[in-house]
């Protein structure tokens, strides 16, 4: 039993530390939001990829960067209604 | 390393990326002089701006084998040297310094803070340092912020604390700067959005009400922890912060730059806001809001100002007025912001203002620029807008303000630094019929786009070109006395005489020099203190300073055929094969050595080295004979003219030259014997200074003519000028000291010599036909020449005419008004008597409007006209996306230009109102294009290809074969072959390789009899393909959007089965495997390059080189993959890689193997860039590695440099 508790605590620590670590009750919305946010963070973080997209969109890199962080705020949109 | 792979490639960068991600300024050398440090890809480069010449030259560049995400410079209080902090993908914070004495970077600290990689919560995206150098913050896009305290210990060494956390979960950061808090606790300001509530609210209201906060994080140095001190909402669209000087210089605080406005914010201060002025003009949309995309703050003598750039490239000068008290003293309270138009410069990724009055603009696309400030825009007629007229409340509305852009008044462009970023496509072709092909690229964005021709060579600046009365055979320059600094005479030898010219203000003939003018000359030398030597076929003339002449006549019936001289020694070879040796004795006269040496064959060339410093003679004479040998004879008194060593050659030598040059293996200088052969081959061997042994021979083919060699001096180093069908220069690389042999971008010369005069200290004089040419070489650090031709819009693809040297570039710019719309707007404005001035788009860009496209096809002639020779603008909001030249069998094999376009395309999210395929006929050998017709298709045709006398087009996921009809294209056959969208097509035989935008490649076979297209093999990994090239019938090389290069091969059996006669039915009915085709491709090699490959070619880069895979990257990289032939070399390079990775681990702390295996484990690739790091190591480390590998340093260096020089530059 103690082992189980420790595993759970470890998992919780992981989840707190590394954003996006899943758990048994991860909803589809959470999962997708994480993917979307991770993707945008990766586009911003890799300079060639950001430049590539900026040229594709015909915008400046800084504008594309700001736009992508803005999209991270929204994630995949509204969460589903929770049923109590 | 996957040792099981049976294929290995050597991956090497020919030209590193030229895109600058970030540039920082500082006194990195610890002197008053400022340097610029830039990061481009994985390269960290330090540049020295030269204020006197207005030039920026790179000092040192190092590959850190990691992704450099952010850079910051800082200085500890009381120190005069700036350190560099690197935020990278290594999960570590790195602090390095530049060591000017060694010209190297030195790592001081490497602190691990967590996971590696570039992820949402890995710090490294943002980096800010307290202006007093006491602390730094390193943050990620979401949640994590780490603060490190920087200090010094009792030994005055830099120390770094363990990190202090300032995390806030579910919070996104837009920007972080350090506040100028003087000597109070360091404060960092962040622009944050907390999304935790909006993520929980199903109604979406919380999302609507999300606020953007300006948050101050204070590092309490006493308590050693970080507190969130202040948070206040700012404009929702804000994206950038700038530090406002504090302490004695200003009010402290930050500028918050949002869409259309800039606000000054600080704790305990009122907010002040000014709008960003919009452009006035007939074609400008008055509603369009600008944002600040780059900026710089500059402090000087108590005053400060900001230069802020909008996405149009306009720079605005922003200043802050402060409240004065009754005594006229500044109170530190802000009174107002003032903003006014400054000038327009290209879009910048970083702006730097140098103390010496220069502005460095690291361009976002295209060249980097270096400007000098003419003035600071203080007393001009620009309208100044002040914050008094605008409410500081972010929600309050205001009247927009306008300005009129004009040509530069404050800045003066002094230098442009070439950059290929973004490099969109390339071709390798030889259109000028040189012996090596050129690389043609299209790069840049918008009106700053260019078509460039890249050529291997050094830039030559010509000083004099003058025609002579007849064709000379040779030229020399000489000083008059040993102490002279500059040359006094130019001696020209003709078939029947000699001409002497004196060098001065003008160059004119002199007759009373003592030179024999009635015979040709073989050699000229300044001998001893103040006498001259002229060697002619009949004898040697020793001209004393008082014009007296001592003549040594050649023996009866024999003449002199070759001669070699230095300051104290003379040797001549007679037609009988005898060698006569003279040495200068104590009284300055020439004494003949009593014995003559009889050689076996006719002597073709001789060389004496320079007399080494502090010695009386050079101890070696090199003799080349027509029996294809070179012998080294001793000149030591006890063994004069005795054989030391022999080197057998493949052809008779035509020139020899002994000279000492800088050497990377020994770290000092080494004596080399350079040998030129009649066959056009050039050899360089090391001549042992004691034994005279020849070793370490390196060979290079220079051209079709016999090689001539001359010692010259370039940029302070001894270099060898080698002349064959074109001139080459052999010199030491400025960084690695490795030997480089580069052709000169100049006419073919018959003879050359060193030239030094007051006007031109380090020049060369040469003969070309009947012309005398004096020239010099200014730069040795760049061996790739660029010639650029401006284009109209962002280029997308291009191709070469199948026969003619013309290129067809398709260009398209989104959100830009088309020329037709622009003309209409101007017409409207004129009719209303409005303003109708048109700004040159190269400087000011095109007028922008959402949803509009400007697109054209341009014909470029890079050979003769060196410009665009025809332009076809596309109308009706079409944008060109693909191009092909297709010979249609149905039209008697006439080749047509086929251009695919998209109508009303939006890039994000991807959508369009269909596409068209335009057909153009080549007119006047391809100089002009005639529109024939266009065919509507349901989606933009992103890939077009000529295929068996017809056109194959990738339209969405459909592959379709078209034939040319009278009114439109005729659909012949189609199949769905790709999951998402076809972006690239390649073909050989009846096989087509189809690339999908995100599902790698599929091989497709076209069965002519049945008229069907059948996909038969695809990939098991989703690769977001950008570009591919077929390496052979089974193998395809490709690159993807994440920066990987890979080679995929179809199994032999499947490849054969697909081509069997009548196998169509079998292939169609074969059962697919896991929702794909029945078979899978095999991965041969895989490597991460960081830069996004945009084109790949199987090509030869040098004359006589092997076929290699050349690739270009988006950020301007040009790289290559060279296949290994033997397993032996692979083993050697693998162990060298291992040694290098452990002995000199990458600077930013990323593990090399993990870096190259970023997305998938590296397979079958040796990293040449890592191997070339060997040149940069210290001698001890080199020797250590050499010992580990059981080889000599020289051998290792030779192997590394051979890998490069055999196939490329």
Short mmCIF file of C-alpha atoms in Angstrom, two decimals, chain B residues 808 857 859 870 872 894-898 918-924 926-933:
data_model
loop_
_atom_site.label_atom_id
_atom_site.label_comp_id
_atom_site.label_asym_id
_atom_site.label_seq_id
_atom_site.Cartn_x
_atom_site.Cartn_y
_atom_site.Cartn_z
CA UNK B 808 12.58 31.48 -64.26
CA UNK B 857 7.22 35.24 -62.87
CA UNK B 859 13.18 35.74 -66.18
CA UNK B 870 11.31 39.98 -68.27
CA UNK B 872 5.01 38.53 -66.01
CA UNK B 894 8.39 21.73 -77.63
CA UNK B 895 9.17 22.79 -74.07
CA UNK B 896 6.65 24.96 -72.25
CA UNK B 897 6.90 26.73 -68.94
CA UNK B 898 4.18 25.49 -66.60
CA UNK B 918 -0.71 28.36 -66.50
CA UNK B 919 1.09 27.44 -69.70
CA UNK B 920 3.68 29.78 -71.17
CA UNK B 921 5.63 29.44 -74.41
CA UNK B 922 9.31 30.36 -74.44
CA UNK B 923 9.91 33.21 -76.90
CA UNK B 924 13.24 34.42 -78.25
CA UNK B 926 13.51 31.87 -73.52
CA UNK B 927 14.06 35.58 -72.99
CA UNK B 928 10.35 36.21 -73.01
CA UNK B 929 7.24 34.30 -72.07
CA UNK B 930 3.99 34.14 -73.99
CA UNK B 931 0.86 33.17 -72.11
CA UNK B 932 -1.05 30.33 -73.82
CA UNK B 933 -3.86 29.30 -71.49
#
